[in-house]
CSV table of C-alpha atoms in Angstrom, one decimal:
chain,number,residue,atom,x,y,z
A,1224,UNK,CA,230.0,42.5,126.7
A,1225,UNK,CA,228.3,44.6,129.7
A,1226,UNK,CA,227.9,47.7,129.3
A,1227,UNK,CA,229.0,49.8,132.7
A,1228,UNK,CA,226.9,53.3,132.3
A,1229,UNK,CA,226.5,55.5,134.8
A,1230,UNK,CA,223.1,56.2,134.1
A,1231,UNK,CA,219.9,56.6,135.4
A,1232,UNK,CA,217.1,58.0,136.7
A,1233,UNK,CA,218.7,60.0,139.7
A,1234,UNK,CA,221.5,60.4,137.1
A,1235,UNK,CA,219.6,62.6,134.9
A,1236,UNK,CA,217.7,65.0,138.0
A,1237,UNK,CA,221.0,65.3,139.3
A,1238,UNK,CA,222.1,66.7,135.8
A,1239,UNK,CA,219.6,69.1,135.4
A,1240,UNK,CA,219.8,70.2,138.8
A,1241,UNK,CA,223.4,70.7,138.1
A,1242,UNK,CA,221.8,73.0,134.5
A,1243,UNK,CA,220.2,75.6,136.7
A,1244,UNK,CA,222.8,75.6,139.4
A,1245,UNK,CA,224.7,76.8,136.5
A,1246,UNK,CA,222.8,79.2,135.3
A,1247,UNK,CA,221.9,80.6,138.8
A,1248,UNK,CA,225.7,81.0,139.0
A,1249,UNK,CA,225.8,83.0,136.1
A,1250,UNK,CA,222.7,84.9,136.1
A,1251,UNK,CA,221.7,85.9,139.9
A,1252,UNK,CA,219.8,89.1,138.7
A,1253,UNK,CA,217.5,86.9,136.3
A,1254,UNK,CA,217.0,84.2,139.2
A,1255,UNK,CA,215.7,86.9,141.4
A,1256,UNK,CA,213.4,88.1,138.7
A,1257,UNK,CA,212.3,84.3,137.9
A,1258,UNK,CA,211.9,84.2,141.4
A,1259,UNK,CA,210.0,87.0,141.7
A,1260,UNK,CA,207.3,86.0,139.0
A,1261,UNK,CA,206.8,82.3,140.3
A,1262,UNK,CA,206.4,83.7,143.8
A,1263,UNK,CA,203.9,86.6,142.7
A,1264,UNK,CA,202.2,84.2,140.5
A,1265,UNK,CA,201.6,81.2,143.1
A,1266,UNK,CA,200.6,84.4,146.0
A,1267,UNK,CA,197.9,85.5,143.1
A,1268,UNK,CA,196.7,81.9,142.2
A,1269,UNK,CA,196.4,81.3,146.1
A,1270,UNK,CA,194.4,84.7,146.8
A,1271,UNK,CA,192.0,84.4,144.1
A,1272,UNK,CA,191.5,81.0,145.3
A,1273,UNK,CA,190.4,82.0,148.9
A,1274,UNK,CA,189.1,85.2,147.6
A,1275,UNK,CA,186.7,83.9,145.3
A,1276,UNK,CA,185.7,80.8,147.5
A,1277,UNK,CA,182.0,81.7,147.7
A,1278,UNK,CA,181.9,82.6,143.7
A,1279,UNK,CA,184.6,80.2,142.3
A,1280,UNK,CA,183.6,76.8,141.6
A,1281,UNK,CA,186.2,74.2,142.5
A,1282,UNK,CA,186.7,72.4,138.5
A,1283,UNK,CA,187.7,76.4,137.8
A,1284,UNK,CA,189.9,77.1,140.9
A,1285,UNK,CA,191.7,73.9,140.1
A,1286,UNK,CA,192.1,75.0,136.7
A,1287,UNK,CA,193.6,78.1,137.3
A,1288,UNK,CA,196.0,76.2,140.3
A,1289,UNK,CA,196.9,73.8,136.9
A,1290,UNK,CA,197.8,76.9,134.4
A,1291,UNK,CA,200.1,78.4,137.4
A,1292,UNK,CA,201.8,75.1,137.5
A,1293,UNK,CA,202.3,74.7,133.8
A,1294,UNK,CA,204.1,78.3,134.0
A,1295,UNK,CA,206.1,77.1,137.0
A,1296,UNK,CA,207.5,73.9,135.4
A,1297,UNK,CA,207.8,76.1,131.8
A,1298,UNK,CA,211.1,77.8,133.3
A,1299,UNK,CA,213.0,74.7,135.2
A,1300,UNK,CA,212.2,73.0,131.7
A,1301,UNK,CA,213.8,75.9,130.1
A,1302,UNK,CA,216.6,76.7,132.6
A,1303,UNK,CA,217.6,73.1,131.8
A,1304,UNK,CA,217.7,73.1,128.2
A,1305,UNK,CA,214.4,71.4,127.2
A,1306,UNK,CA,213.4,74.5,125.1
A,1307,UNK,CA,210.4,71.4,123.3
A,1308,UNK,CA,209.2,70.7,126.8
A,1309,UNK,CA,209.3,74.5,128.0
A,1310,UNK,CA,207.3,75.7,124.8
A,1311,UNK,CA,205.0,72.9,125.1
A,1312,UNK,CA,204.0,73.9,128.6
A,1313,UNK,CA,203.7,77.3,127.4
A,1314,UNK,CA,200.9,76.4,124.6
A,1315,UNK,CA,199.1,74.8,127.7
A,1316,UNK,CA,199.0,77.4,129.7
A,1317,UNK,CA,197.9,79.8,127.0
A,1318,UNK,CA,194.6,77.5,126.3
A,1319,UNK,CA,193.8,77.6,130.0
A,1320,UNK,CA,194.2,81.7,130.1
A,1321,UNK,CA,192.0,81.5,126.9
A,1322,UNK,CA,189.7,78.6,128.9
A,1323,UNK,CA,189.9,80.6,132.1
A,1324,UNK,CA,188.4,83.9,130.9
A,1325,UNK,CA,185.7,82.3,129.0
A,1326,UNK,CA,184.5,80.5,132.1
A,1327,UNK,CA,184.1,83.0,134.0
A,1328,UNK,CA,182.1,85.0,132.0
A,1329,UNK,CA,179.7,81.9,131.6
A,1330,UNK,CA,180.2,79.1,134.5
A,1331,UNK,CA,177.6,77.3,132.5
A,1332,UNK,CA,180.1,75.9,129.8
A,1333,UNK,CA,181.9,74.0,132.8
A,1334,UNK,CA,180.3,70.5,131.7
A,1335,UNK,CA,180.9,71.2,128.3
A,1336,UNK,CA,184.8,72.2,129.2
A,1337,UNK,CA,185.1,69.0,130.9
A,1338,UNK,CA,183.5,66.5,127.8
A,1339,UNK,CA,185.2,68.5,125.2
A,1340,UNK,CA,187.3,65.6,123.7
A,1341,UNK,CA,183.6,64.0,123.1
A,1342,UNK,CA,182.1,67.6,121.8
A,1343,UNK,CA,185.4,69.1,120.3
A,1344,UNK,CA,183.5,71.1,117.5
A,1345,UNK,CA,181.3,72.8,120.0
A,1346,UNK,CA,184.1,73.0,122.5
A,1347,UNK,CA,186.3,75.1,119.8
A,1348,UNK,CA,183.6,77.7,118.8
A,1349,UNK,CA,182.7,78.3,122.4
A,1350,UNK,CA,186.4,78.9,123.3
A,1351,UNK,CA,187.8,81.1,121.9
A,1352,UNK,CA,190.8,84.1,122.6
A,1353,UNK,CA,189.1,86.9,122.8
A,1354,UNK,CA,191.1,89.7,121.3
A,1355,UNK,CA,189.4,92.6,122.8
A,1356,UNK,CA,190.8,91.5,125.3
A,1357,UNK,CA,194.8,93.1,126.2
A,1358,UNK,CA,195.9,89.6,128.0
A,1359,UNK,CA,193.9,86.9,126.0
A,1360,UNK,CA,194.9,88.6,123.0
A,1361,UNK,CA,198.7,88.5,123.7
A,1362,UNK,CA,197.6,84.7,125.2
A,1363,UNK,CA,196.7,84.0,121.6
A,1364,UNK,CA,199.9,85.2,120.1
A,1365,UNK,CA,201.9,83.4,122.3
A,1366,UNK,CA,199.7,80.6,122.0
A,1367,UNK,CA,200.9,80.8,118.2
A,1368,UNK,CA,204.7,81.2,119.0
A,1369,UNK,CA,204.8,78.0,121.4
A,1370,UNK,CA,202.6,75.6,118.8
A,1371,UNK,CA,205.5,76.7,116.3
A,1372,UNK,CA,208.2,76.3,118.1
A,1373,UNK,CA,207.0,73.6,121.2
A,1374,UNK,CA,204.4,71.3,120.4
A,1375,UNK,CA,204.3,70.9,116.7
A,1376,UNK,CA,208.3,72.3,116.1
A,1377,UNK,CA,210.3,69.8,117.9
A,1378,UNK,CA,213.3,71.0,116.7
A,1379,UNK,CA,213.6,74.0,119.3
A,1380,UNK,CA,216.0,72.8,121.1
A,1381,UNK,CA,217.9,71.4,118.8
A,1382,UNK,CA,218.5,74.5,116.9
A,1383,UNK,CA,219.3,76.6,119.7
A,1384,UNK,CA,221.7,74.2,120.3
A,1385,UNK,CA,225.5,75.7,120.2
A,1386,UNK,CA,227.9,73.6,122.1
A,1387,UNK,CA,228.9,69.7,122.0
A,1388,UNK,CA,229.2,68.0,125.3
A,1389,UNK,CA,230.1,64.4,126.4
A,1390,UNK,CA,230.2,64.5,130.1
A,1391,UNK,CA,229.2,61.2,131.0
A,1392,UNK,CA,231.9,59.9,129.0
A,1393,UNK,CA,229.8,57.8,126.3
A,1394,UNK,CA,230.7,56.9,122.6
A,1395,UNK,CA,228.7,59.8,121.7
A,1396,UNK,CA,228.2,63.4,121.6
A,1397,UNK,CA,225.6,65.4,123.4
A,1398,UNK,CA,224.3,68.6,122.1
A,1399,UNK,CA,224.1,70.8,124.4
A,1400,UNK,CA,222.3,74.7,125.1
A,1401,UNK,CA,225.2,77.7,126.2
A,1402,UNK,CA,223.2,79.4,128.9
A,1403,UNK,CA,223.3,82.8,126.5
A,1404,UNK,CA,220.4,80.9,124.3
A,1405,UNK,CA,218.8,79.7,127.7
A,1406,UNK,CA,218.5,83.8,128.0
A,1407,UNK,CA,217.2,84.5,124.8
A,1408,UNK,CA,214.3,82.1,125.3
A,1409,UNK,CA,212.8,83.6,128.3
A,1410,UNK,CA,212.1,86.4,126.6
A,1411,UNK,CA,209.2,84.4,125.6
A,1412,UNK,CA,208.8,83.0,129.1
A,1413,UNK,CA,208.2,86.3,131.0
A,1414,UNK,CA,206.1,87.4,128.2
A,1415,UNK,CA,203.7,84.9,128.9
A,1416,UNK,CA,203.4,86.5,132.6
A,1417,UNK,CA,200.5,89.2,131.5
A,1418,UNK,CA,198.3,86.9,129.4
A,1419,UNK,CA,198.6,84.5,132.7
A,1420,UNK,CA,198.0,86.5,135.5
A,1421,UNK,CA,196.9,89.9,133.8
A,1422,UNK,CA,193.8,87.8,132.6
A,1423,UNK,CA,193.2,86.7,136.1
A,1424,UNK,CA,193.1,90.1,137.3
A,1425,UNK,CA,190.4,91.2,135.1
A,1426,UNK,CA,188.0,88.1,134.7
A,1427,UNK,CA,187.9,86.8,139.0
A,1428,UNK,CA,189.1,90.2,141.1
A,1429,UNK,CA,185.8,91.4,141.1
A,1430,UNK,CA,184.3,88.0,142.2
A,1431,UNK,CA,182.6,88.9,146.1
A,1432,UNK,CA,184.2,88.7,149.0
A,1433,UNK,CA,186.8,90.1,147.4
A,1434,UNK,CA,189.8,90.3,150.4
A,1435,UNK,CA,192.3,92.3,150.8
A,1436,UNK,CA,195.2,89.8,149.9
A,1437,UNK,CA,193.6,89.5,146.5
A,1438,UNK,CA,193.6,93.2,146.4
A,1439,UNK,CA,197.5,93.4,147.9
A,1440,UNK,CA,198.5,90.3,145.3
A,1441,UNK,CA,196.8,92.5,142.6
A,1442,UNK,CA,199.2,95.3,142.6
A,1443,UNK,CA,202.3,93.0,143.0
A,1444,UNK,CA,201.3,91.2,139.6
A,1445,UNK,CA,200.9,94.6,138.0
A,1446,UNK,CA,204.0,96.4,139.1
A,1447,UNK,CA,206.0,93.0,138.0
A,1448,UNK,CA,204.2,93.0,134.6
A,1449,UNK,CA,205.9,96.5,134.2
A,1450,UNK,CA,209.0,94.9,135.3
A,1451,UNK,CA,208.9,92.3,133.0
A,1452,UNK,CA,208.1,94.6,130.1
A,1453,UNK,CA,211.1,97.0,131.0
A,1454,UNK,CA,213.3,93.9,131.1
A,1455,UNK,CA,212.4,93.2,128.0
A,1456,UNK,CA,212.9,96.0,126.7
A,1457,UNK,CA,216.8,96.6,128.2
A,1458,UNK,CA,217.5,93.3,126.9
């Protein structure tokens, strides 16, 4: 018997285009805000990046380029449903913010950053959150929630799930995420918007030539981490 399903690779991006579509529908104040912090974010990554080009060694400049793209790919994950994935992303760019700050304070530990699968026991008491720090510490808390609930969880989504779908009309049931639970996870997701780009602020602004789109970029990510935090609250 052949089986005749409608189903395939540009089958499934078409279906999770059609998820945020959705909730984009529904939620046109939080896509402006989502909007807002990916913009803000990639402007910030950017500026430090031609900011600090003098001071900024390239393995860290494409680290920091990486953590922003983690945080990017975080929401569409989440926006679609994939709470796992969206967590796991999460967890990633937590390590880098802890990484980050801890390489710019001593450039030296590059090498050992980049063989640290080989010299793991030295790589883990070199790196570490630092929780004098306001932004690493909440990175390290958040770190915490997303190796629960992303990485070593795998039941995230699944337990956020409230709805049963079969929309591709197979002899079985899809579970499925209403878009209020989408909402109540990205709580989590612009929490993690200090510990990113907070931590940025404070461990490369001061980096020479400092321009004044760094400086400019600076005050956007502040005002929108008191956006984010009154969001939060009214939520």
């Amino acid at each position: 018997m052949e089986l005749k399903l409608d189903y395939s690779l540009k089958k499934i991006i078409e279906k999770n285009a059609k998820k945020v579509d959705n909730f984009a529908c529904e939620y046109p104040d939080f896509m402006k805000i989502i909007d807002k912090n990916i913009l803000v974010g990639k402007d910030y990554t950017s500026a430090i990046s031609q900011a600090n080009i003098y001071d900024t060694p390239f393995e860290l400049s494409q680290i920091i380029q990486t953590q922003h793209k983690y945080y990017e790919n975080s929401v569409i994950f989440m926006l679609q449903g994939n709470l796992n994935e969206s967590y796991t992303l999460l967890r990633l760019a937590m390590e880098l913010s802890r990484d980050i700050l801890v390489l710019s304070k001593k450039p030296d530990l590059m090498e050992l950053w980049k063989n640290r699968e080989e010299e793991y026991g030295k790589y883990r008491k070199k790196f570490k959150f630092n929780h004098e720090h306001p932004a690493n510490m909440c990175a390290h808390e958040l770190y915490k929630l997303a190796s629960s609930y992303g990485v070593h969880g795998h039941q995230t989504t699944l337990l956020n799930c409230k709805e049963l779908k079969n929309e591709d009309n197979f002899d079985f049931t899809e579970l499925s995420l209403t878009t209020e639970r989408i909402v109540s996870n990205l709580e989590t997701w612009f929490s993690a918007f200090f510990p990113i780009y907070g931590n940025l602020i404070d461990c490369l602004s001061m980096s020479n030539p400092v321009t004044q789109d760094t400086i400019s970029a600076e005050k956007e990510v502040m005002e929108l981490c008191k956006t984010n935090i009154e969001l939060l609250q009214g939520s």
